[in-house]
Amino acid sequence: MSDSSSKAPVNPEKLDKLAQVAVHTGLGLEPGQDLLITAPLTALPLVRKITEHAYKAGAGIVTTFYSDEEATLARYRNAPDDSFDKAANWLYDGMAKAFENNTARLAIAGDNPMMLANEDPEKVSRANRATSKAYKPALKKISGFEINWNIVSYPNPKWAALVFPDLPEDQAVEKLADAIFAASRVDQPDPVAAWAEHNANLHARRDWLNEMNFAALHFTGPGTDLTVGLADGHKWAGGASPAKNGITCNPNIPTEEVFTTPHAHKVNGKVRSTKPLSYQGTLIENIEMIFKDGVAVEVTATKGNDVWNKVLDTDEGARRIGEVALVPHSSPISQSGVLFYNTLFDENAACHIAMGQCYSECFVGGDKMSEEEVTERGGNSSLIHIDWMIGSGAIDIDGITQDGERVPVFRKGEWA
Amino acid sequence: MSDSSSKAPVNPEKLDKLAQVAVHTGLGLEPGQDLLITAPLTALPLVRKITEHAYKAGAGIVTTFYSDEEATLARYRNAPDDSFDKAANWLYDGMAKAFENNTARLAIAGDNPMMLANEDPEKVSRANRATSKAYKPALKKISGFEINWNIVSYPNPKWAALVFPDLPEDQAVEKLADAIFAASRVDQPDPVAAWAEHNANLHARRDWLNEMNFAALHFTGPGTDLTVGLADGHKWAGGASPAKNGITCNPNIPTEEVFTTPHAHKVNGKVRSTKPLSYQGTLIENIEMIFKDGVAVEVTATKGNDVWNKVLDTDEGARRIGEVALVPHSSPISQSGVLFYNTLFDENAACHIAMGQCYSECFVGGDKMSEEEVTERGGNSSLIHIDWMIGSGAIDIDGITQDGERVPVFRKGEWA
Ligand SMILES: [Zn+2]
Ligand SMILES: [Zn+2]
Ligand SMILES: [Zn+2]
Ligand SMILES: [Zn+2]
């Protein structure tokens, strides 16, 4: 069509709905609450829509902090060596202070996943470490759910080019935008209502799993025969949940998973990945692992094998798992068949396990437990947390009760 | 020419030079120093260039905080009423903390001057008050010269449309960019060297005026016969000056003025404005005032008379002057003939006086003086500080020595 080039690649009506989902479903923003947004500059159209809907919802002050790929690269290419051990402490301390004062937090994901692929890995790791250290007090308030928070995505052109390498930029952005909209349920007539229904479904699954209080899950499928023992006193989570400030939020848009903490010493058998894993610019494919008493004792991948094995050498906990998550094969993200190169999406396309750190919230009474208690109950501890996909339309899962009985949980990739 | 539409409206080589002038002449950035940039989103190309040159100069971390006209307007049009008494305190407190730790500060000016012209003036004033209050600790470190700082400009399309209303947007931006480049001396072969020479000239004028230690200046010209008594122990300033962290900076790019503090009770005679004054979206033209013992007792303007008189009712000090500044008629900004609707430029096009607050730095030993001492010596105090232009190619200025002798300072708008 002759007028297709004049069409905006990101549908403005759906973008408006995504902003509404982020503000209402994602954050549950309350009147009078301030909002802090972090976003790449490329997400400007979504930031503006979210700002509008946040104020309409009664926000006090909306403040956006933008990151810019070009400025980041200018640093890697021009800054003196000691720059890479520094961070803007004043900014991260300020964010922590904002959260202390009940400011809600919204992050827009959508950076170029390959942004740093050509930079000096040692500088990248030093800069990440310095930023992580500076960000820790603020991140603790987010991951500890002191305030309501949400992550939502916007299609960066370079991200789109990675996902749809054969399309011209405009079409790739349009397709990625549509995939984000579908995964975020904003292609539905009333997205906020669709999310309410979806949350109710996730909560029903979560509550059933908590009632069953399985001792273990047994995964079987092509290349997979894996028993995942669950942590003592584990608790399943998924869907909307209340933050400690009393506001119910959906931290991730999209989200399709119910998940809990496995027992770091009770994982046995073999498992094969069902989708490629994108890790910091490297694609890792066809992972196969054999677990013995929680440790991955044999690890191979047909692509990215070295990178993957090196990551698992990070620390002792990196070869054990800290999360097991159930996602039906019929989830919209899985059905799209798109590999997003972005965990926010890819982990919601299939059942997955995560190497490394567990979630202390996934224990009964977890918010009051010491690190020692978490470890005692089988919670894993590591500097990494990397989800990788083990689910498909061919996977069966049995729950094994505390009495040793088997209960069907998944059959052919769907809830039994 | 057929390829003129593909030309970037802002010349990239000159932009690169402007960034170098900002980093080296404006800030005098030192290796290892962090840098905080504030900028409208429209100034992105200049921010990127400044970031690059700051890192090349050895910057530690460069952090940019962007403002967005659309987000600001979304607030005015959608936020609940009590939003307008709020500010992002965590951000401004963080900035103050950054300056405490010797972070340099660069502001890029270039917002749409008419941005808030259609918004509720009461909300605008409440929001300004709340922001001013939150920003005060940070601003105190800037205006108190605790750290090196600089303001430089980038052509916003809406600003360009106001300055060149008869041109299409691209051409207006190009013309405004060229006017900014010329005023900032980046049209010269070696701009940093040109600034060194210009600073030397300004310092020579400043030093001569300080040596003369005039009791008053007498301005004569069409409609003007004004005697401006100078404050007791006044000190002239202008050009590059050392901040308290020991780094010499040029706070304003461009700058053409040498300026000092007049005596708030010793201004007498009549004065007529020589250029229109742009004040918060209102144009004020052909101001005429009669001063008696420091107070403007008669005030008229052929355009904007009501706004101007209302501003002068702000407080007791608003009808007295707090600054007198000398700018030759041959200054590049004056020669361009462009009215910028931006004080950073327009005040550097002509000799000017400012209604309201004086600069305490413009006293010998001013950095250690109490407010009472400043008042005692004739320094004015007010919530406002508004420069307006009284210079032209027809103005003569005599200095009147402490002994009552007359010394030519300006003849026909130029240094005598
Ligand atoms: Zn997960
Ligand atoms: Zn995970
Ligand atoms: Zn001035
Ligand atoms: Zn002034």
PDB file of C-alpha atoms in Angstrom, chain B residues 14-206:
ATOM      1  CA  LYS B  14      29.909  23.789  15.156  1.00  0.00           C
ATOM      2  CA  LEU B  15      27.867  21.756  17.623  1.00  0.00           C
ATOM      3  CA  ASP B  16      31.001  19.778  18.448  1.00  0.00           C
ATOM      4  CA  LYS B  17      32.867  23.051  19.011  1.00  0.00           C
ATOM      5  CA  LEU B  18      30.080  24.370  21.238  1.00  0.00           C
ATOM      6  CA  ALA B  19      30.386  21.202  23.319  1.00  0.00           C
ATOM      7  CA  GLN B  20      34.146  21.753  23.616  1.00  0.00           C
ATOM      8  CA  VAL B  21      33.620  25.376  24.669  1.00  0.00           C
ATOM      9  CA  ALA B  22      31.047  24.246  27.268  1.00  0.00           C
ATOM     10  CA  VAL B  23      33.372  21.598  28.731  1.00  0.00           C
ATOM     11  CA  HIS B  24      36.675  23.475  28.585  1.00  0.00           C
ATOM     12  CA  THR B  25      35.833  27.209  28.736  1.00  0.00           C
ATOM     13  CA  GLY B  26      32.407  27.002  30.398  1.00  0.00           C
ATOM     14  CA  LEU B  27      33.136  24.375  33.053  1.00  0.00           C
ATOM     15  CA  GLY B  28      36.914  24.045  33.052  1.00  0.00           C
ATOM     16  CA  LEU B  29      36.099  20.420  33.892  1.00  0.00           C
ATOM     17  CA  GLU B  30      38.927  18.705  35.777  1.00  0.00           C
ATOM     18  CA  PRO B  31      39.997  15.055  35.338  1.00  0.00           C
ATOM     19  CA  GLY B  32      38.139  12.818  37.769  1.00  0.00           C
ATOM     20  CA  GLN B  33      35.327  15.346  38.290  1.00  0.00           C
ATOM     21  CA  ASP B  34      31.776  14.058  37.938  1.00  0.00           C
ATOM     22  CA  LEU B  35      29.326  16.089  35.853  1.00  0.00           C
ATOM     23  CA  LEU B  36      25.587  16.633  36.237  1.00  0.00           C
ATOM     24  CA  ILE B  37      23.782  17.886  33.122  1.00  0.00           C
ATOM     25  CA  THR B  38      20.216  19.173  33.061  1.00  0.00           C
ATOM     26  CA  ALA B  39      18.682  19.614  29.621  1.00  0.00           C
ATOM     27  CA  PRO B  40      15.417  19.639  27.712  1.00  0.00           C
ATOM     28  CA  LEU B  41      15.000  16.474  25.622  1.00  0.00           C
ATOM     29  CA  THR B  42      15.244  18.597  22.482  1.00  0.00           C
ATOM     30  CA  ALA B  43      18.905  19.318  23.351  1.00  0.00           C
ATOM     31  CA  LEU B  44      19.857  15.622  23.027  1.00  0.00           C
ATOM     32  CA  PRO B  45      22.434  16.151  20.210  1.00  0.00           C
ATOM     33  CA  LEU B  46      24.329  18.693  22.330  1.00  0.00           C
ATOM     34  CA  VAL B  47      24.109  16.526  25.468  1.00  0.00           C
ATOM     35  CA  ARG B  48      25.717  13.642  23.564  1.00  0.00           C
ATOM     36  CA  LYS B  49      28.567  15.835  22.310  1.00  0.00           C
ATOM     37  CA  ILE B  50      29.137  17.340  25.768  1.00  0.00           C
ATOM     38  CA  THR B  51      29.115  13.846  27.315  1.00  0.00           C
ATOM     39  CA  GLU B  52      31.761  12.720  24.819  1.00  0.00           C
ATOM     40  CA  HIS B  53      34.012  15.734  25.446  1.00  0.00           C
ATOM     41  CA  ALA B  54      33.515  15.528  29.219  1.00  0.00           C
ATOM     42  CA  TYR B  55      34.725  11.904  29.236  1.00  0.00           C
ATOM     43  CA  LYS B  56      37.608  12.848  26.918  1.00  0.00           C
ATOM     44  CA  ALA B  57      38.505  15.538  29.478  1.00  0.00           C
ATOM     45  CA  GLY B  58      38.632  12.817  32.148  1.00  0.00           C
ATOM     46  CA  ALA B  59      35.148  13.020  33.698  1.00  0.00           C
ATOM     47  CA  GLY B  60      34.276  10.344  36.254  1.00  0.00           C
ATOM     48  CA  ILE B  61      30.542   9.877  35.737  1.00  0.00           C
ATOM     49  CA  VAL B  62      28.364  12.083  33.526  1.00  0.00           C
ATOM     50  CA  THR B  63      24.703  12.006  34.543  1.00  0.00           C
ATOM     51  CA  THR B  64      21.996  13.781  32.549  1.00  0.00           C
ATOM     52  CA  PHE B  65      18.573  14.645  33.826  1.00  0.00           C
ATOM     53  CA  TYR B  66      16.179  15.477  30.976  1.00  0.00           C
ATOM     54  CA  SER B  67      13.052  17.606  31.147  1.00  0.00           C
ATOM     55  CA  ASP B  68      10.232  17.101  28.659  1.00  0.00           C
ATOM     56  CA  GLU B  69       7.771  19.816  27.652  1.00  0.00           C
ATOM     57  CA  GLU B  70       5.063  17.212  26.918  1.00  0.00           C
ATOM     58  CA  ALA B  71       5.389  15.684  30.397  1.00  0.00           C
ATOM     59  CA  THR B  72       5.251  19.133  31.993  1.00  0.00           C
ATOM     60  CA  LEU B  73       2.096  19.980  30.052  1.00  0.00           C
ATOM     61  CA  ALA B  74       0.583  16.560  30.899  1.00  0.00           C
ATOM     62  CA  ARG B  75       0.946  17.587  34.529  1.00  0.00           C
ATOM     63  CA  TYR B  76      -0.757  20.969  34.084  1.00  0.00           C
ATOM     64  CA  ARG B  77      -3.605  19.368  32.153  1.00  0.00           C
ATOM     65  CA  ASN B  78      -4.194  16.202  34.203  1.00  0.00           C
ATOM     66  CA  ALA B  79      -2.703  16.366  37.689  1.00  0.00           C
ATOM     67  CA  PRO B  80      -4.831  16.792  40.817  1.00  0.00           C
ATOM     68  CA  ASP B  81      -4.753  20.241  42.394  1.00  0.00           C
ATOM     69  CA  ASP B  82      -2.395  19.335  45.244  1.00  0.00           C
ATOM     70  CA  SER B  83       0.272  18.216  42.763  1.00  0.00           C
ATOM     71  CA  PHE B  84       1.123  21.891  42.229  1.00  0.00           C
ATOM     72  CA  ASP B  85       2.447  22.303  45.757  1.00  0.00           C
ATOM     73  CA  LYS B  86       4.788  19.315  45.369  1.00  0.00           C
ATOM     74  CA  ALA B  87       8.298  18.804  43.994  1.00  0.00           C
ATOM     75  CA  ALA B  88      10.649  15.846  43.571  1.00  0.00           C
ATOM     76  CA  ASN B  89      12.555  16.627  46.764  1.00  0.00           C
ATOM     77  CA  TRP B  90      14.644  13.445  46.529  1.00  0.00           C
ATOM     78  CA  LEU B  91      16.038  14.608  43.179  1.00  0.00           C
ATOM     79  CA  TYR B  92      16.946  18.146  44.235  1.00  0.00           C
ATOM     80  CA  ASP B  93      18.402  16.917  47.540  1.00  0.00           C
ATOM     81  CA  GLY B  94      20.445  14.443  45.497  1.00  0.00           C
ATOM     82  CA  MET B  95      21.742  17.249  43.285  1.00  0.00           C
ATOM     83  CA  ALA B  96      22.827  19.224  46.352  1.00  0.00           C
ATOM     84  CA  LYS B  97      24.650  16.112  47.557  1.00  0.00           C
ATOM     85  CA  ALA B  98      26.347  15.724  44.176  1.00  0.00           C
ATOM     86  CA  PHE B  99      27.587  19.345  44.328  1.00  0.00           C
ATOM     87  CA  GLU B 100      28.816  18.758  47.903  1.00  0.00           C
ATOM     88  CA  ASN B 101      30.973  16.008  46.403  1.00  0.00           C
ATOM     89  CA  ASN B 102      32.464  18.407  43.825  1.00  0.00           C
ATOM     90  CA  THR B 103      30.270  17.372  40.870  1.00  0.00           C
ATOM     91  CA  ALA B 104      30.348  20.074  38.192  1.00  0.00           C
ATOM     92  CA  ARG B 105      27.043  21.393  36.848  1.00  0.00           C
ATOM     93  CA  LEU B 106      26.030  22.134  33.298  1.00  0.00           C
ATOM     94  CA  ALA B 107      22.565  23.387  32.329  1.00  0.00           C
ATOM     95  CA  ILE B 108      21.424  23.450  28.735  1.00  0.00           C
ATOM     96  CA  ALA B 109      18.935  26.250  28.146  1.00  0.00           C
ATOM     97  CA  GLY B 110      16.535  26.036  25.250  1.00  0.00           C
ATOM     98  CA  ASP B 111      13.058  25.346  26.534  1.00  0.00           C
ATOM     99  CA  ASN B 112      10.140  26.754  24.611  1.00  0.00           C
ATOM    100  CA  PRO B 113       9.858  30.258  26.200  1.00  0.00           C
ATOM    101  CA  MET B 114       6.073  30.154  25.714  1.00  0.00           C
ATOM    102  CA  MET B 115       5.646  26.643  27.147  1.00  0.00           C
ATOM    103  CA  LEU B 116       3.434  27.704  30.039  1.00  0.00           C
ATOM    104  CA  ALA B 117       1.855  30.767  28.403  1.00  0.00           C
ATOM    105  CA  ASN B 118      -1.565  29.068  28.209  1.00  0.00           C
ATOM    106  CA  GLU B 119      -1.534  27.352  31.610  1.00  0.00           C
ATOM    107  CA  ASP B 120      -3.246  28.553  34.783  1.00  0.00           C
ATOM    108  CA  PRO B 121      -0.885  31.279  36.134  1.00  0.00           C
ATOM    109  CA  GLU B 122      -1.798  30.379  39.717  1.00  0.00           C
ATOM    110  CA  LYS B 123      -0.742  26.747  39.199  1.00  0.00           C
ATOM    111  CA  VAL B 124       2.427  27.893  37.429  1.00  0.00           C
ATOM    112  CA  SER B 125       3.340  30.114  40.331  1.00  0.00           C
ATOM    113  CA  ARG B 126       2.578  27.432  42.964  1.00  0.00           C
ATOM    114  CA  ALA B 127       4.612  24.835  41.061  1.00  0.00           C
ATOM    115  CA  ASN B 128       7.512  27.297  40.672  1.00  0.00           C
ATOM    116  CA  ARG B 129       7.412  28.066  44.377  1.00  0.00           C
ATOM    117  CA  ALA B 130       7.444  24.361  45.350  1.00  0.00           C
ATOM    118  CA  THR B 131      10.319  23.627  42.953  1.00  0.00           C
ATOM    119  CA  SER B 132      12.297  26.686  44.094  1.00  0.00           C
ATOM    120  CA  LYS B 133      11.958  25.574  47.685  1.00  0.00           C
ATOM    121  CA  ALA B 134      13.110  22.021  46.896  1.00  0.00           C
ATOM    122  CA  TYR B 135      15.931  23.279  44.667  1.00  0.00           C
ATOM    123  CA  LYS B 136      17.192  25.889  47.158  1.00  0.00           C
ATOM    124  CA  PRO B 137      19.986  23.810  48.786  1.00  0.00           C
ATOM    125  CA  ALA B 138      21.333  22.805  45.362  1.00  0.00           C
ATOM    126  CA  LEU B 139      20.950  26.302  43.893  1.00  0.00           C
ATOM    127  CA  LYS B 140      22.772  27.801  46.887  1.00  0.00           C
ATOM    128  CA  LYS B 141      25.807  25.712  45.988  1.00  0.00           C
ATOM    129  CA  ILE B 142      25.620  26.909  42.385  1.00  0.00           C
ATOM    130  CA  SER B 143      24.973  30.606  43.003  1.00  0.00           C
ATOM    131  CA  GLY B 144      27.469  30.529  45.896  1.00  0.00           C
ATOM    132  CA  PHE B 145      30.051  29.191  43.403  1.00  0.00           C
ATOM    133  CA  GLU B 146      30.871  26.163  45.549  1.00  0.00           C
ATOM    134  CA  ILE B 147      31.513  24.296  42.297  1.00  0.00           C
ATOM    135  CA  ASN B 148      32.283  25.160  38.675  1.00  0.00           C
ATOM    136  CA  TRP B 149      29.140  25.521  36.568  1.00  0.00           C
ATOM    137  CA  ASN B 150      27.978  26.637  33.154  1.00  0.00           C
ATOM    138  CA  ILE B 151      24.835  27.403  31.153  1.00  0.00           C
ATOM    139  CA  VAL B 152      24.911  26.942  27.395  1.00  0.00           C
ATOM    140  CA  SER B 153      22.056  26.904  24.858  1.00  0.00           C
ATOM    141  CA  TYR B 154      20.594  24.660  22.171  1.00  0.00           C
ATOM    142  CA  PRO B 155      17.902  25.695  19.645  1.00  0.00           C
ATOM    143  CA  ASN B 156      14.519  24.231  20.558  1.00  0.00           C
ATOM    144  CA  PRO B 157      12.228  24.339  17.459  1.00  0.00           C
ATOM    145  CA  LYS B 158       9.514  26.254  19.357  1.00  0.00           C
ATOM    146  CA  TRP B 159      12.028  28.783  20.610  1.00  0.00           C
ATOM    147  CA  ALA B 160      13.326  29.153  17.026  1.00  0.00           C
ATOM    148  CA  ALA B 161       9.777  29.714  15.750  1.00  0.00           C
ATOM    149  CA  LEU B 162       9.342  32.533  18.256  1.00  0.00           C
ATOM    150  CA  VAL B 163      12.617  34.213  17.244  1.00  0.00           C
ATOM    151  CA  PHE B 164      12.091  33.740  13.485  1.00  0.00           C
ATOM    152  CA  PRO B 165       8.293  33.570  13.089  1.00  0.00           C
ATOM    153  CA  ASP B 166       8.361  34.016   9.307  1.00  0.00           C
ATOM    154  CA  LEU B 167      10.628  31.050   8.548  1.00  0.00           C
ATOM    155  CA  PRO B 168       9.710  27.362   8.187  1.00  0.00           C
ATOM    156  CA  GLU B 169      10.821  25.303  11.210  1.00  0.00           C
ATOM    157  CA  ASP B 170      14.014  23.846   9.729  1.00  0.00           C
ATOM    158  CA  GLN B 171      15.292  27.231   8.602  1.00  0.00           C
ATOM    159  CA  ALA B 172      14.318  28.894  11.883  1.00  0.00           C
ATOM    160  CA  VAL B 173      16.242  26.254  13.834  1.00  0.00           C
ATOM    161  CA  GLU B 174      19.242  26.646  11.528  1.00  0.00           C
ATOM    162  CA  LYS B 175      19.220  30.437  11.944  1.00  0.00           C
ATOM    163  CA  LEU B 176      18.843  30.239  15.722  1.00  0.00           C
ATOM    164  CA  ALA B 177      21.633  27.643  15.860  1.00  0.00           C
ATOM    165  CA  ASP B 178      23.890  29.954  13.860  1.00  0.00           C
ATOM    166  CA  ALA B 179      23.003  32.879  16.139  1.00  0.00           C
ATOM    167  CA  ILE B 180      23.836  30.756  19.212  1.00  0.00           C
ATOM    168  CA  PHE B 181      27.095  29.606  17.608  1.00  0.00           C
ATOM    169  CA  ALA B 182      28.122  33.191  16.747  1.00  0.00           C
ATOM    170  CA  ALA B 183      27.207  34.503  20.214  1.00  0.00           C
ATOM    171  CA  SER B 184      29.112  31.587  21.775  1.00  0.00           C
ATOM    172  CA  ARG B 185      32.157  32.336  19.554  1.00  0.00           C
ATOM    173  CA  VAL B 186      32.173  28.837  18.039  1.00  0.00           C
ATOM    174  CA  ASP B 187      32.115  30.338  14.533  1.00  0.00           C
ATOM    175  CA  GLN B 188      35.756  31.283  15.135  1.00  0.00           C
ATOM    176  CA  PRO B 189      38.600  29.014  13.985  1.00  0.00           C
ATOM    177  CA  ASP B 190      39.735  28.243  17.558  1.00  0.00           C
ATOM    178  CA  PRO B 191      36.792  28.954  19.873  1.00  0.00           C
ATOM    179  CA  VAL B 192      38.586  28.042  23.101  1.00  0.00           C
ATOM    180  CA  ALA B 193      41.401  30.462  22.203  1.00  0.00           C
ATOM    181  CA  ALA B 194      38.838  33.127  21.218  1.00  0.00           C
ATOM    182  CA  TRP B 195      37.251  32.743  24.648  1.00  0.00           C
ATOM    183  CA  ALA B 196      40.626  33.095  26.371  1.00  0.00           C
ATOM    184  CA  GLU B 197      41.135  36.400  24.529  1.00  0.00           C
ATOM    185  CA  HIS B 198      37.571  37.562  25.261  1.00  0.00           C
ATOM    186  CA  ASN B 199      37.988  36.722  28.963  1.00  0.00           C
ATOM    187  CA  ALA B 200      41.238  38.707  29.043  1.00  0.00           C
ATOM    188  CA  ASN B 201      39.393  41.722  27.577  1.00  0.00           C
ATOM    189  CA  LEU B 202      36.537  41.435  30.076  1.00  0.00           C
ATOM    190  CA  HIS B 203      39.035  41.104  32.943  1.00  0.00           C
ATOM    191  CA  ALA B 204      40.888  44.239  31.780  1.00  0.00           C
ATOM    192  CA  ARG B 205      37.605  46.231  31.776  1.00  0.00           C
ATOM    193  CA  ARG B 206      36.657  44.778  35.172  1.00  0.00           C
TER     194      ARG B 206
END
